[in-house]
Amino acid sequence: MSNSAETTSQRPLRVAIVGAGPAGVYAADILTKSNEVKDGDVEVSIDLFEAYPAPYGLIRYGVAPDHPRIKGIVNALHKVLDRGDIRFLGNVTYGRDLTLHDFRSFYDAVIFSTGAIKDAELNIPGIELEGSFGGADFVSWYDGHPDVPREWPLDAKEVAVIGNGNVALDVARMLSKHADDLLVTEIPDNVYAGLKSSPVTDVHVFGRRGPAQIKFTPLELRELSHCNDVDIVLYPEDFEFDEASDEAIRNNNQIKTMVNTLTNWLVEEHAEAEQPSSRRLHLHFLHSPVEIVSEDGTGKVSGIKFERMQLDGTGNAKGTGEFVDYPIQAVYRAIGYHGSPLDELEYDARRGVIPNDGGRVLNADGKPVPGIYATGWIKRGPVGLIGHTKGDALETIGCLLEDRLTLPPAENPNPQAIIDLLEERGIAYTTWEGWNKLDAHEVALGAAWTAENPDAGVVRERIKVVPREDMIGISRD
């Protein structure tokens, strides 16, 4: 047995997890419930770090607020952290407040679960024009992210959203939905005010391939039909199916459901409506963006050009040489997320991930870095649904447990030592008890609004606190 094994065998294995979104919480939960821990082969002591004052990561700052199923995920994560066997330390930023050297000094193993929050790039002319936005930035704004501006320029009547995944649909739905219909969610007051003043009439969602290749989920798609005073507009020329599409429809129930839903909407489109709605959400397929244009010389978006595409028999699309222009005043690219580099770790810029082998972080020579691991989107890239991160975490925790006898031991494994360091550096860290205070405060804000607006006919369960300083103050009071 190595010296490190002898050292850690006399005390709990100290593990730091950087990132308190679903990936980080799942990793902590899986580790505490592992057979090795349950059988008494190893005892663990876990600290869960988060750059924001509040936990939950993507659930709090990356998912549209009108998704009711998100509450179920929050409740599940809350139960894990509320058990008391995982310590939450918020408002602590890796690379600024704590370095890799710091983590190595206090922990035997470090798991990075920092996710992916940046927009994937779209390299077409005009992408830099005023009125061209990243979908992820807009999501951060309407979700009340503490580090983005409080205001958002919502002055366009016609808007393009580029992408055919769930984020694109979220962005389009939030842009087209009436603000009053969002009062039942936890949106902050500044977001409600911004959306309330929006003059938008038409939101266009563009996908490069056909209806059988969309990346939405059936639930996301069906939610569109529940938007009050918003018509869904489809175009017959976009409904093209090749051999691969037909096969996918036959063999994949999810694709079959979505194609049937879209086809039914196309057939029934507005047939029963006595008068058109005040807003329209257009779904376009077989459109590849070519250029965002500014015709008036002001540097502001005034239109967008697409090349019409056609399927090639394999489900992929190729250009037709036919181009079409749409007058719009804002563009949101929602073609995916991209991970960010982390100090002192290798980074794959093309994929936006930390290079790893099954969760073991690799150095420049492609060899595992002892005691350093990754899970979630920073490990595998921003693909899949939230639940898929459980499989990621299971693999990563499996590797950590396999390595436990050879991990480099922490110099100072006392759980109080990291707290002393944070306080010495003047870092206003938040705790799980602090989150419960903030949680209660946000619920109280919702109750107060409901009481003050009895004629609104709306019950607000909570209202998000946005300013970071307010979140910290409430949490630490």
PDB file of C-alpha atoms in Angstrom, residues 229-232 268-278:
ATOM      1  CA  ASP A 229     -52.387  34.924 -28.365  1.00  0.00           C
ATOM      2  CA  VAL A 230     -49.502  33.461 -30.398  1.00  0.00           C
ATOM      3  CA  ASP A 231     -50.136  31.751 -33.734  1.00  0.00           C
ATOM      4  CA  ILE A 232     -47.758  29.059 -35.000  1.00  0.00           C
ATOM      5  CA  GLU A 268     -54.984  22.696 -39.248  1.00  0.00           C
ATOM      6  CA  GLU A 269     -53.146  26.006 -39.341  1.00  0.00           C
ATOM      7  CA  HIS A 270     -55.467  28.733 -38.081  1.00  0.00           C
ATOM      8  CA  ALA A 271     -58.493  26.985 -39.597  1.00  0.00           C
ATOM      9  CA  GLU A 272     -60.463  27.391 -36.374  1.00  0.00           C
ATOM     10  CA  ALA A 273     -59.277  30.908 -35.493  1.00  0.00           C
ATOM     11  CA  GLU A 274     -61.857  33.653 -35.820  1.00  0.00           C
ATOM     12  CA  GLN A 275     -59.164  36.306 -35.902  1.00  0.00           C
ATOM     13  CA  PRO A 276     -55.385  36.149 -36.039  1.00  0.00           C
ATOM     14  CA  SER A 277     -53.349  36.473 -32.873  1.00  0.00           C
ATOM     15  CA  SER A 278     -51.300  39.575 -32.146  1.00  0.00           C
TER      16      SER A 278
END
